[in-house]
mmCIF file of C-alpha atoms in Angstrom:
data_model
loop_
_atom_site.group_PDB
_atom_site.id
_atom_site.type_symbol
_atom_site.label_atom_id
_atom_site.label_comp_id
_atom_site.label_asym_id
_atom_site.label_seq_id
_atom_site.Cartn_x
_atom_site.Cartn_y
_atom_site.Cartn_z
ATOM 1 C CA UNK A 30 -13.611 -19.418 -5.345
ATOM 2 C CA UNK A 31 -9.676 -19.433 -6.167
ATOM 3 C CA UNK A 32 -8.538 -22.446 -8.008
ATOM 4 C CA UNK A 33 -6.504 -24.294 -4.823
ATOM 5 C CA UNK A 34 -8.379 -22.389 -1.962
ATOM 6 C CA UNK A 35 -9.627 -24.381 1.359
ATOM 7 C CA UNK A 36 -13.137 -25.310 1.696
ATOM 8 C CA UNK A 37 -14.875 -22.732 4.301
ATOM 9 C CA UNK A 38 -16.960 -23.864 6.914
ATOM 10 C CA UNK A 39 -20.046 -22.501 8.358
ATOM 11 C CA UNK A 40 -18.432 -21.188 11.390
ATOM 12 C CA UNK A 41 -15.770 -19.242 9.602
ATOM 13 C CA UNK A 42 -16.318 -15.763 9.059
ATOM 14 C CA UNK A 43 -17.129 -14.098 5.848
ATOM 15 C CA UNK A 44 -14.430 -11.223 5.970
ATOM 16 C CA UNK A 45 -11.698 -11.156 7.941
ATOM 17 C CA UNK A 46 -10.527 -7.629 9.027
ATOM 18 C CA UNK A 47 -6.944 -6.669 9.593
ATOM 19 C CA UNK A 48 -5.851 -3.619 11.428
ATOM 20 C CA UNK A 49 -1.889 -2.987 12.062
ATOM 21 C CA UNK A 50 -0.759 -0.598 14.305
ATOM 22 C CA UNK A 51 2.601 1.383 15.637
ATOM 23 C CA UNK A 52 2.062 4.330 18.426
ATOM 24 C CA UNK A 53 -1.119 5.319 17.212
ATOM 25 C CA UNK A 54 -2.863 5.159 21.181
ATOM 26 C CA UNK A 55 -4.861 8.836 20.037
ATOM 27 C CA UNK A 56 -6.788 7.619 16.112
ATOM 28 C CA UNK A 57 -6.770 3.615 16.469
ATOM 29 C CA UNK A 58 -10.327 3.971 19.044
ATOM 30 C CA UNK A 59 -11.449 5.590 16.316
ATOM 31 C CA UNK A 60 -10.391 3.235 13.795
ATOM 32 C CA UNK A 61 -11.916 0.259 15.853
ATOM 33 C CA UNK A 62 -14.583 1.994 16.049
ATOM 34 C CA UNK A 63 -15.522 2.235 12.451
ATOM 35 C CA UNK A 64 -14.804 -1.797 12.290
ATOM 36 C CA UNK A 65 -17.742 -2.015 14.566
ATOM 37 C CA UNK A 66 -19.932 -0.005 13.239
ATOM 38 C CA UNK A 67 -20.395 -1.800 10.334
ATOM 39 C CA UNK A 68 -23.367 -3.659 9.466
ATOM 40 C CA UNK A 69 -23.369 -6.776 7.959
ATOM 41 C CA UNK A 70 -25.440 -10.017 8.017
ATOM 42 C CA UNK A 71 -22.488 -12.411 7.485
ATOM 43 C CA UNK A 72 -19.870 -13.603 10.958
ATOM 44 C CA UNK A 73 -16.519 -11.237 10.778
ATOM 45 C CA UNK A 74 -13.244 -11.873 12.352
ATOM 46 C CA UNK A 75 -11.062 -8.704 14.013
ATOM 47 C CA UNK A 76 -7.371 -8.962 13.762
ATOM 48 C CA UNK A 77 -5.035 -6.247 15.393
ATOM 49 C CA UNK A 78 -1.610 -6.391 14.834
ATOM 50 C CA UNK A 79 0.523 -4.159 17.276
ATOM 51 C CA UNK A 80 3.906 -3.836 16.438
ATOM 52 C CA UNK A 81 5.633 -2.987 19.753
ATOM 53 C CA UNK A 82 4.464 0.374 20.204
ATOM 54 C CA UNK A 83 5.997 2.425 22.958
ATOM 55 C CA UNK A 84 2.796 3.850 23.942
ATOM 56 C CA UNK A 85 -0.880 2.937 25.282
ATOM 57 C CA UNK A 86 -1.729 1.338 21.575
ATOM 58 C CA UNK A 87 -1.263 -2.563 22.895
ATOM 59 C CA UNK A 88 -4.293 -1.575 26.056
ATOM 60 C CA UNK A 89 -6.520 0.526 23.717
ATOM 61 C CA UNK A 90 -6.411 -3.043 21.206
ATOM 62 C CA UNK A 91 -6.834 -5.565 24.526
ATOM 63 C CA UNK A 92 -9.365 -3.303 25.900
ATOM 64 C CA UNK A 93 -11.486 -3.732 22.667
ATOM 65 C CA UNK A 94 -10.665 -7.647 22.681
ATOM 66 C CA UNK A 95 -12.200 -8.078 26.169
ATOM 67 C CA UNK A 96 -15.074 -6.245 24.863
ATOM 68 C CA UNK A 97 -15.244 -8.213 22.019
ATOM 69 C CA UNK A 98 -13.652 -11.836 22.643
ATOM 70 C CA UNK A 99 -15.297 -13.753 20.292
ATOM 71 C CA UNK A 100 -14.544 -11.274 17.463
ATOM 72 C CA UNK A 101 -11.523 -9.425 18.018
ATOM 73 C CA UNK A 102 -8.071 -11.114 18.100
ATOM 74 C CA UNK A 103 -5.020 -9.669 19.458
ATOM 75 C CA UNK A 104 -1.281 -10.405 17.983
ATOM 76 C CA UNK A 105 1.849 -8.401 20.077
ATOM 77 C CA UNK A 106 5.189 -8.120 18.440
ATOM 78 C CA UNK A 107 7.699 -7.980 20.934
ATOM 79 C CA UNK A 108 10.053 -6.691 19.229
ATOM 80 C CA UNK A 109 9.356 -3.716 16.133
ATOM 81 C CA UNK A 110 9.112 -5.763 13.188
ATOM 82 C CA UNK A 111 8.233 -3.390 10.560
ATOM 83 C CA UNK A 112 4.941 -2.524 8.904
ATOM 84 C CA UNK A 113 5.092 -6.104 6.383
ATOM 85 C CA UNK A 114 5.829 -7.816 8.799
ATOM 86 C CA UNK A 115 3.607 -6.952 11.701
ATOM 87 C CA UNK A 116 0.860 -7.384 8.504
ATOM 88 C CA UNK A 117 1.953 -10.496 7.846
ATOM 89 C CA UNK A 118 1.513 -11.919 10.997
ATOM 90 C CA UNK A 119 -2.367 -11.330 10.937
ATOM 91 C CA UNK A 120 -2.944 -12.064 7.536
ATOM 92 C CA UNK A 121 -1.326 -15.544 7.349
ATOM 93 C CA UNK A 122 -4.385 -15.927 10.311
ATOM 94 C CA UNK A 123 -6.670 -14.699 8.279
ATOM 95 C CA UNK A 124 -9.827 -17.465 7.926
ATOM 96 C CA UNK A 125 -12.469 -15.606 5.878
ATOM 97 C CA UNK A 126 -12.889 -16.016 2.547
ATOM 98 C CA UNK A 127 -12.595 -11.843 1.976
ATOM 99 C CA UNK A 128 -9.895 -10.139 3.168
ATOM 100 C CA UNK A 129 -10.223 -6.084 4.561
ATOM 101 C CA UNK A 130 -6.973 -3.812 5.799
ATOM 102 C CA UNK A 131 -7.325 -0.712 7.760
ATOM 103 C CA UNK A 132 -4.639 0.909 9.222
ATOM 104 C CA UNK A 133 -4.397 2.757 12.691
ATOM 105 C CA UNK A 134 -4.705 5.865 12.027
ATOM 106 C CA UNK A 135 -7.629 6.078 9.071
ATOM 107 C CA UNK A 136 -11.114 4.998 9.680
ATOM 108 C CA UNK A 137 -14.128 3.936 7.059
ATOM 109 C CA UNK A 138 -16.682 6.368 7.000
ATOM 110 C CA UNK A 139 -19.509 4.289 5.774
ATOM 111 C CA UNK A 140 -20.771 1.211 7.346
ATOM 112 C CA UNK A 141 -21.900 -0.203 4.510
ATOM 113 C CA UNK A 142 -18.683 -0.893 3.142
ATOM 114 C CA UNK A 143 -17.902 -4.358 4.228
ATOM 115 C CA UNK A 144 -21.813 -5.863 3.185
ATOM 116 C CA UNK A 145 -21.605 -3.777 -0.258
ATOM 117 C CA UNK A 146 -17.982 -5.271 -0.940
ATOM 118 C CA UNK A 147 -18.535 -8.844 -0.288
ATOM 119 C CA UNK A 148 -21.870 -9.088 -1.492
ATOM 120 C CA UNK A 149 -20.315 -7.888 -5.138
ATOM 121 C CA UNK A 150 -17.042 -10.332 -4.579
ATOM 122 C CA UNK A 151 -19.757 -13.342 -4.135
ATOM 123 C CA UNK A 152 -21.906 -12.120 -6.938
ATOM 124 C CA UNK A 153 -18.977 -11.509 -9.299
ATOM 125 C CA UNK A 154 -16.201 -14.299 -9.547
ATOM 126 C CA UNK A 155 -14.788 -12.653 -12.344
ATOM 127 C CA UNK A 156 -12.764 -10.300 -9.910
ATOM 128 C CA UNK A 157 -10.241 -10.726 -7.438
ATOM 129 C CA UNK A 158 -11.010 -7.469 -5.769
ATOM 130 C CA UNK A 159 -13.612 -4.514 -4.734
ATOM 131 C CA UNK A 160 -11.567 -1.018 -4.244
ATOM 132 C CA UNK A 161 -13.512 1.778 -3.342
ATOM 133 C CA UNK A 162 -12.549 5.296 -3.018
ATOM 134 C CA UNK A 163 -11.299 7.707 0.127
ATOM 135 C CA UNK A 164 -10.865 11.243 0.974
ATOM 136 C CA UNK A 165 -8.233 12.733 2.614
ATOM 137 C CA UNK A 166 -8.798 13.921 6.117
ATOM 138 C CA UNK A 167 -6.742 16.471 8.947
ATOM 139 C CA UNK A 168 -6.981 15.146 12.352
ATOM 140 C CA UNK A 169 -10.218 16.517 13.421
ATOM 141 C CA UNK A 170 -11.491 14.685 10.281
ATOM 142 C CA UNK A 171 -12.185 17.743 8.281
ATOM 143 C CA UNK A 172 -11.955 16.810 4.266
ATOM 144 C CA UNK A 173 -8.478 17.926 3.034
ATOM 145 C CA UNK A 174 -9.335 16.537 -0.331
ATOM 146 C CA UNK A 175 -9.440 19.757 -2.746
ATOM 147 C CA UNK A 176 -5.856 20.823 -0.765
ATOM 148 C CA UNK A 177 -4.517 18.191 -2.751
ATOM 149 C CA UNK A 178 -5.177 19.175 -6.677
ATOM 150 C CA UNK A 179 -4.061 16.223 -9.403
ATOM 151 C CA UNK A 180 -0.327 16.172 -9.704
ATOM 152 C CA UNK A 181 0.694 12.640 -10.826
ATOM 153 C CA UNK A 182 -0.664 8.785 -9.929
ATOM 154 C CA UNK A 183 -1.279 9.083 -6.395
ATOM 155 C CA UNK A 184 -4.279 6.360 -5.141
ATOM 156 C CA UNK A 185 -7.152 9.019 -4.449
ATOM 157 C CA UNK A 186 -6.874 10.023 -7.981
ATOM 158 C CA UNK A 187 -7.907 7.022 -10.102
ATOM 159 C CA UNK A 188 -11.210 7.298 -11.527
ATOM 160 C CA UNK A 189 -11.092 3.612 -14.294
ATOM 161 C CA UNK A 190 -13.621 1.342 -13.361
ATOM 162 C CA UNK A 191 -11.203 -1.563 -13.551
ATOM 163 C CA UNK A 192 -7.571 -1.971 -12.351
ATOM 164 C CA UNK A 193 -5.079 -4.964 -13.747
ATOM 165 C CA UNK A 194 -1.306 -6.046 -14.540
ATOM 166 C CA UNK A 195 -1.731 -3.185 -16.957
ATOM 167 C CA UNK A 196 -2.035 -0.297 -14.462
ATOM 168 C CA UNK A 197 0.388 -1.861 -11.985
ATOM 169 C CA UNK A 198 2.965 -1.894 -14.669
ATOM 170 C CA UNK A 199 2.352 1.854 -14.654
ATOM 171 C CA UNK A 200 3.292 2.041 -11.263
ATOM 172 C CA UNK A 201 -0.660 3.524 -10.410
ATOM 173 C CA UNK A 202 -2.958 2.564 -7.762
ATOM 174 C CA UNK A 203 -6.749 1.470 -7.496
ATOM 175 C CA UNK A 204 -6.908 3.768 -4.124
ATOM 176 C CA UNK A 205 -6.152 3.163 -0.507
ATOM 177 C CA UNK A 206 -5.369 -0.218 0.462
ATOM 178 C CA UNK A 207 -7.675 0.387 2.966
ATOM 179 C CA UNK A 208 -10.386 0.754 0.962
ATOM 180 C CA UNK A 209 -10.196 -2.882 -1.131
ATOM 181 C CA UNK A 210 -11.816 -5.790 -0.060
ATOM 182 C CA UNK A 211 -10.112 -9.196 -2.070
ATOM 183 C CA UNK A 212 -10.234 -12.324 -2.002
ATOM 184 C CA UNK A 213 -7.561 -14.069 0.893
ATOM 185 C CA UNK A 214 -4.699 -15.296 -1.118
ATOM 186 C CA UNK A 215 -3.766 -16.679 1.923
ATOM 187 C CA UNK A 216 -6.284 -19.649 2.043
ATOM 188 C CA UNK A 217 -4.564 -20.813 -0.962
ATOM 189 C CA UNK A 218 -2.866 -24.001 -0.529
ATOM 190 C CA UNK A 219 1.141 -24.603 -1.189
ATOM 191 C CA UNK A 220 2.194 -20.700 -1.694
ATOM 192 C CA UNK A 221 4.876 -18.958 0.049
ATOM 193 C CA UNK A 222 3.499 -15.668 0.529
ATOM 194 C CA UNK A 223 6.500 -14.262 2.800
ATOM 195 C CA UNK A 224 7.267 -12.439 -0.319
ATOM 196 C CA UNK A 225 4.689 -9.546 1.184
ATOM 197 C CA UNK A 226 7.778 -8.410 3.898
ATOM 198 C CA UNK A 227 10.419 -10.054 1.628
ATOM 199 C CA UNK A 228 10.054 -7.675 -0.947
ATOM 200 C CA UNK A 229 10.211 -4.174 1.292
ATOM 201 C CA UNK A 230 9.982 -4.349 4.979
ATOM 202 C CA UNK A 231 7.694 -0.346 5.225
ATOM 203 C CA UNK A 232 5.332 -0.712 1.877
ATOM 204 C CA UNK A 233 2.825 -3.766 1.612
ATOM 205 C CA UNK A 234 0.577 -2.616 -0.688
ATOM 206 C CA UNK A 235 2.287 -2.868 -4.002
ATOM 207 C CA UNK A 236 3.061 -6.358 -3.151
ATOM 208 C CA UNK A 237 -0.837 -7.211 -2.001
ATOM 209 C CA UNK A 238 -1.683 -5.670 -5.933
ATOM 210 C CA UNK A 239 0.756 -7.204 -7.354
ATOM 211 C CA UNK A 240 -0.463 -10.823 -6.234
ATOM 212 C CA UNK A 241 -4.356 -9.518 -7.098
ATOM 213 C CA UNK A 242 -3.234 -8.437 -10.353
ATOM 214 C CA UNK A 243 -1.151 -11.621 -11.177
ATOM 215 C CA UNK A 244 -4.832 -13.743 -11.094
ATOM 216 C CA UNK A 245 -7.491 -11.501 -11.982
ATOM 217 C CA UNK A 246 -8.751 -7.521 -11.995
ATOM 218 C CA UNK A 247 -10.106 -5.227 -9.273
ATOM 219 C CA UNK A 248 -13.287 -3.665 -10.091
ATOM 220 C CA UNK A 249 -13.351 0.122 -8.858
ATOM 221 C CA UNK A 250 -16.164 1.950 -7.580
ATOM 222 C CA UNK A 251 -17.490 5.079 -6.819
ATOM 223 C CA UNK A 252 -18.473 4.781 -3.499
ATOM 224 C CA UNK A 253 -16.531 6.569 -0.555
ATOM 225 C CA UNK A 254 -15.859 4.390 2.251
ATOM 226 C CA UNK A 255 -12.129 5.716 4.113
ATOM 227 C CA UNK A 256 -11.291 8.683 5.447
ATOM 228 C CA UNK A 257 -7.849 8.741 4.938
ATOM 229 C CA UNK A 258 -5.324 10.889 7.394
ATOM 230 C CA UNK A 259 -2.784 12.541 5.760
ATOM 231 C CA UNK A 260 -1.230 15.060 8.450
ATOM 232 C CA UNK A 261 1.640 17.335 6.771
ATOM 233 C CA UNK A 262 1.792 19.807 9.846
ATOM 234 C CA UNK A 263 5.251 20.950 11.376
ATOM 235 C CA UNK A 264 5.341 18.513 14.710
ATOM 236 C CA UNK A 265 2.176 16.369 13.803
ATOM 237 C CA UNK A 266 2.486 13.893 11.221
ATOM 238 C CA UNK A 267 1.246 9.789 10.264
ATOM 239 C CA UNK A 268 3.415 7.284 8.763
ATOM 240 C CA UNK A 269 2.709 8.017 5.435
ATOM 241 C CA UNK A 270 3.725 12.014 6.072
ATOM 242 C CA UNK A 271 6.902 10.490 7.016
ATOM 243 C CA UNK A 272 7.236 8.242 4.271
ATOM 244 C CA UNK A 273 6.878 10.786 1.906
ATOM 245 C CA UNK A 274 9.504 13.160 3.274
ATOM 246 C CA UNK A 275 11.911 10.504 2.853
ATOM 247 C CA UNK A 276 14.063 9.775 0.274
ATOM 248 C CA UNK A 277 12.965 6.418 -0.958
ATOM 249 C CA UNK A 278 14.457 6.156 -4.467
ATOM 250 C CA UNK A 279 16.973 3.176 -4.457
ATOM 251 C CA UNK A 280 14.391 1.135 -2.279
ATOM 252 C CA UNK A 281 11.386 1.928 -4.998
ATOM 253 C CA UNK A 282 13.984 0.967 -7.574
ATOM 254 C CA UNK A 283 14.728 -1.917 -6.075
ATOM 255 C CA UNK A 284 11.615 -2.878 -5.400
ATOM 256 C CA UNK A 285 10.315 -2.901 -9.255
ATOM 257 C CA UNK A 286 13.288 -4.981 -10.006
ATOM 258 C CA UNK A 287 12.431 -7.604 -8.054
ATOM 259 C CA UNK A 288 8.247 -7.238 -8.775
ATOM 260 C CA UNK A 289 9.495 -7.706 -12.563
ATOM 261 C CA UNK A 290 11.339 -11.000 -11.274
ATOM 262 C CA UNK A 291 8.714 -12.325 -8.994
ATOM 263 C CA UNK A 292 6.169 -11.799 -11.766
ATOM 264 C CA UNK A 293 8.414 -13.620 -14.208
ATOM 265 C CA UNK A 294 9.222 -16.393 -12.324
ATOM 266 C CA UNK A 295 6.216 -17.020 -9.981
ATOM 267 C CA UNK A 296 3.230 -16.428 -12.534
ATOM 268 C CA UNK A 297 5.111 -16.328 -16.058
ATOM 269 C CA UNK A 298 3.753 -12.840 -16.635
ATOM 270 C CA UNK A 299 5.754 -10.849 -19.381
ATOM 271 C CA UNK A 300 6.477 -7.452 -17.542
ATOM 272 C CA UNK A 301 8.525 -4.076 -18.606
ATOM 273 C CA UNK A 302 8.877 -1.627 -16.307
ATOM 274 C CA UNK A 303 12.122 -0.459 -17.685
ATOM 275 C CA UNK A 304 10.241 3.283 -17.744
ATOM 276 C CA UNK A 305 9.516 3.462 -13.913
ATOM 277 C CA UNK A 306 13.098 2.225 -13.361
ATOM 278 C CA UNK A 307 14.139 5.401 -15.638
ATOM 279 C CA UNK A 308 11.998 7.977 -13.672
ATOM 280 C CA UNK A 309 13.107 6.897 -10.340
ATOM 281 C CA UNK A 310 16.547 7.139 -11.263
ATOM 282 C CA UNK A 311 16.066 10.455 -13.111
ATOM 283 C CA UNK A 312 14.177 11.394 -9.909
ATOM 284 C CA UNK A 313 16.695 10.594 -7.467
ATOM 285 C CA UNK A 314 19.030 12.696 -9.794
ATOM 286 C CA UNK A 315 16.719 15.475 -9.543
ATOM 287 C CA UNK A 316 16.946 15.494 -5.802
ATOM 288 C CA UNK A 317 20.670 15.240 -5.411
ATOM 289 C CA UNK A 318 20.926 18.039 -7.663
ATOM 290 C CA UNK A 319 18.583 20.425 -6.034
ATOM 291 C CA UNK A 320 20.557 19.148 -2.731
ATOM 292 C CA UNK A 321 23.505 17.628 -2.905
ATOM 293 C CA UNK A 322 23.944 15.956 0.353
ATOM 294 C CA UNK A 323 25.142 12.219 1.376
ATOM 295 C CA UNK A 324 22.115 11.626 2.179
ATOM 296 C CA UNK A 325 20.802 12.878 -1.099
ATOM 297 C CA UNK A 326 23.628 11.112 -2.746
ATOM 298 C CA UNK A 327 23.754 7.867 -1.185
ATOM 299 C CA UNK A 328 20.543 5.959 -2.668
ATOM 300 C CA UNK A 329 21.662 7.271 -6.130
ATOM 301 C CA UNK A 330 25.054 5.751 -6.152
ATOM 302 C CA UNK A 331 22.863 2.208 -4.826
ATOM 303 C CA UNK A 332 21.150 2.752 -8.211
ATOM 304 C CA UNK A 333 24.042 3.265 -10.187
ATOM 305 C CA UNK A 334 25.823 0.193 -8.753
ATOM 306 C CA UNK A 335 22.344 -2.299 -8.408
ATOM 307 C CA UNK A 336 22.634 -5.145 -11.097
ATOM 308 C CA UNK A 337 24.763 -3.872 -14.170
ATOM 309 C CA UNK A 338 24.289 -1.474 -16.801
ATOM 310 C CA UNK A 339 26.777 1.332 -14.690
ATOM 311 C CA UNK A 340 27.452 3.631 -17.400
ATOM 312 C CA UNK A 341 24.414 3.440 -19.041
ATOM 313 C CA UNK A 342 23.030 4.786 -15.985
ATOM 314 C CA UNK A 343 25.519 6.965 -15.139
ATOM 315 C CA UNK A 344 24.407 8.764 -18.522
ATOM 316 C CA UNK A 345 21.225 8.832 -17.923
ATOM 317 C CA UNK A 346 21.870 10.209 -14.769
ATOM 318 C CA UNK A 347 23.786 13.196 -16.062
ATOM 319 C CA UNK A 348 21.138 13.864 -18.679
ATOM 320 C CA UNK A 349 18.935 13.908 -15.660
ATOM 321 C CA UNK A 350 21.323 16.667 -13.890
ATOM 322 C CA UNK A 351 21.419 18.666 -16.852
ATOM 323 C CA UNK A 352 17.378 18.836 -17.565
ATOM 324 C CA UNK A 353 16.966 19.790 -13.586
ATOM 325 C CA UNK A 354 19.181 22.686 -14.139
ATOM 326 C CA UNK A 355 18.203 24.218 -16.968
ATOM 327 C CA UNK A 356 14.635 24.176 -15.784
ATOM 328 C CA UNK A 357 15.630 25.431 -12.613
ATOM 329 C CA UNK A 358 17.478 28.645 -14.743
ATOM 330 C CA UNK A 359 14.293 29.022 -16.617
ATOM 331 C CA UNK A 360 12.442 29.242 -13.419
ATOM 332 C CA UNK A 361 10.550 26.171 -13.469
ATOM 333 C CA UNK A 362 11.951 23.670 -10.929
ATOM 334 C CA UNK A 363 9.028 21.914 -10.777
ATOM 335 C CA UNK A 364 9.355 20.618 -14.607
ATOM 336 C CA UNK A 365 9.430 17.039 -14.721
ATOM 337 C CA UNK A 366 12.914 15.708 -16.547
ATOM 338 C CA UNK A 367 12.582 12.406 -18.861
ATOM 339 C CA UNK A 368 15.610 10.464 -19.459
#
C-alpha cells in the first residue's frame, strides 16, 4: 500500500478499469468486449469516458452500462475536452486499489491480463507498476508487428525487465499505456493530480509515468496482453496515426520543461533532460528544413523564444540546418543530426 493511500473496503473493487473514448462507434464494442472477457476472482469497476463524440460512441457505452449496471459506469462530456481531460474525469473516480487504461480503439487480447497483473502488484510491494507488452494490429486485427522494424524508443520496443526515473529521463517507454496495471495514485490523500491535463491537454501517458516513476519502478514482462491499432492507411487512420503526422515539436519541448520542473519541485528529484530538449529542437530544425513552411516554421520559432537561452539556440539550430543538408547531398536524409 502507498504511504497516504485510503483504507479499501470490502465492497470496493480490486481494479478499476478506465476506457476513454472520441468517435470510435466501429472498435470500442470490441474494446468493451475484451474488458469483459476477462477472468478474474476479485470485484472490478468499468469506467467509460466519452468525450463528446459526434457519432453513435455515447449509445454503444450506455448500451453496455444497461447491460452491466452494477459494473460499468458512464461519464459524458458535453463539450470536447481533450484526451487528459476526458481521462481525468474517470480516473479521479477511480476506487480500486489497481488502476487499468484502455483506449477505444485497442483491445487486450488475453484475459488473463487483469488476474496476472494484480495478483503480482499484491505479491510485490516493491513496484508501483505491472507493464506488459502489445503488438501492433490493422483493423481486421491482423499483426502488423514485423511492418514496423526497430528505429528508435518507440513503447513496443522495450525489452528491460524494469523501467524507472532513469528510462523516463531518456524519454523511453515501458510499452502501451494500455498494457500497465499501477497502483491508483489517485486514492492518495492531499495531491493535486490535475497536473495529468495541466501538463498537455492530447498526451497522458508521460505524465501517468512520470508520477509512477517519481515513487517506485515498473516491473516489465513478457507477456502479450494488447493488441494495439495503429492504422497508417490513406483515409483510415486512429488518434495516434494522427498524432504522429503532426508536428508536435514545441509542445514535446515544452512538455519536458515543465516534467523537469514538476519533478524538481513536487518530489525533489534531480533531473537533466537538457539532451531530449537538444534533439527536439534539432528535430524540429530538421523538418523546417526539409519543408520550409509556416507551419513547419512556427513551433520552431516557439522553441527559440520559450524561456531564455535565444542565441544559444538559434546556433544550435543552424548547426542542425547545416547537418540535414549535407546528409541530404550525400543521399542520406534519413541520418539523424546531433547538436
Amino acid at each position: 500500500m502507498l504511504a497516504g493511500e485510503k483504507d479499501r473496503t470490502s465492497s470496493e473493487p480490486l481494479v478499476s478499469v478506465n476506457l476513454i473514448a472520441y468517435n470510435q462507434e466501429h472498435t470500442i464494442r470490441r474494446a468493451l468486449e475484451s474488458i469483459l472477457a476477462q477472468v478474474v476472482d476479485f470485484p472490478i469497476e468499468i469506467l467509460l469516458a466519452d468525450d463528446a463524440s459526434q457519432d453513435g460512441t455515447l449509445q454503444v457505452m450506455l448500451g453496455f452500462q444497461q447491460r452491466y449496471p452494477d459494473i460499468i459506469h458512464v461519464v459524458h462530456q458535453e463539450q470536447n475536452v481533450g484526451p487528459t481531460r476526458n481521462a481525468y474525469a474517470i480516473l479521479s473516480r477511480s476506487r480500486g486499489r489497481y488502476i487499468a487504461s484502455l483506449e477505444g480503439d485497442d483491445y487486450w487480447c488475453d484475459s488473463q491480463f487483469l488476474q496476472r497483473s494484480a495478483d503480482f502488484l499484491e505479491a510485490h510491494d516493491e513496484y508501483i507498476g505491472v507493464q506488459d507488452r502489445c503488438r501492433i494490429v490493422d483493423e481486421e486485427g491482423n499483426d502488423q508487428t514485423a511492418n514496423y522494424p526497430p528505429t528508435g524508443n518507440e513503447f513496443w520496443q522495450y525489452h528491460e525487465r524494469e523501467y524507472g526515473l532513469a528510462e523516463y529521463q531518456e524519454w523511453r517507454m515501458p510499452g502501451h499505456i494500455s498494457a500497465l496495471v499501477y497502483r491508483n495514485l489517485f486514492r492518495l490523500e492531499d495531491d493535486d493530480y490535475t497536473i495529468f491535463y495541466r501538463l498537455d491537454s492530447s498526451v497522458g501517458d508521460r505524465t501517468t509515468l512520470m508520477q509512477l516513476v517519481a515513487r517506485g519502478k515498473i516491473y516489465c514482462t513478457e507477456h502479450v496482453s494488447l493488441c494495439y491499432q495503429l492504422v497508417e492507411k490513406h483515409g483510415a487512420q486512429n488518434w495516434m496515426s494522427k498524432y504522429r503526422k503532426q508536428n508536435r515539436r514545441f509542445d514535446e519541448w515544452k512538455m519536458i520543461c515543465q516534467e523537469e520542473a514538476y519533478l524538481r519541485n513536487h518530489f525533489h528529484k534531480s533531473v537533466d533532460m537538457d539532451h531530449l530538449k537538444r534533439n527536439k529542437l534539432a528535430a524540429a530544425a530538421a523538418i523546417f528544413s526539409l519543408s520550409p513552411s509556416l507551419k513547419n516554421g512556427r513551433p520552431l520559432w516557439q522553441i527559440i523564444c520559450y524561456r531564455g537561452h535565444f542565441w544559444r539556440k538559434l546556433r544550435l539550430v543552424l548547426s542542425a540546418i547545416v547537418q540535414k543538408r549535407y546528409f541530404c547531398w550525400r543521399g542520406e536524409p534519413e541520418r539523424r543530426i546531433k547538436v
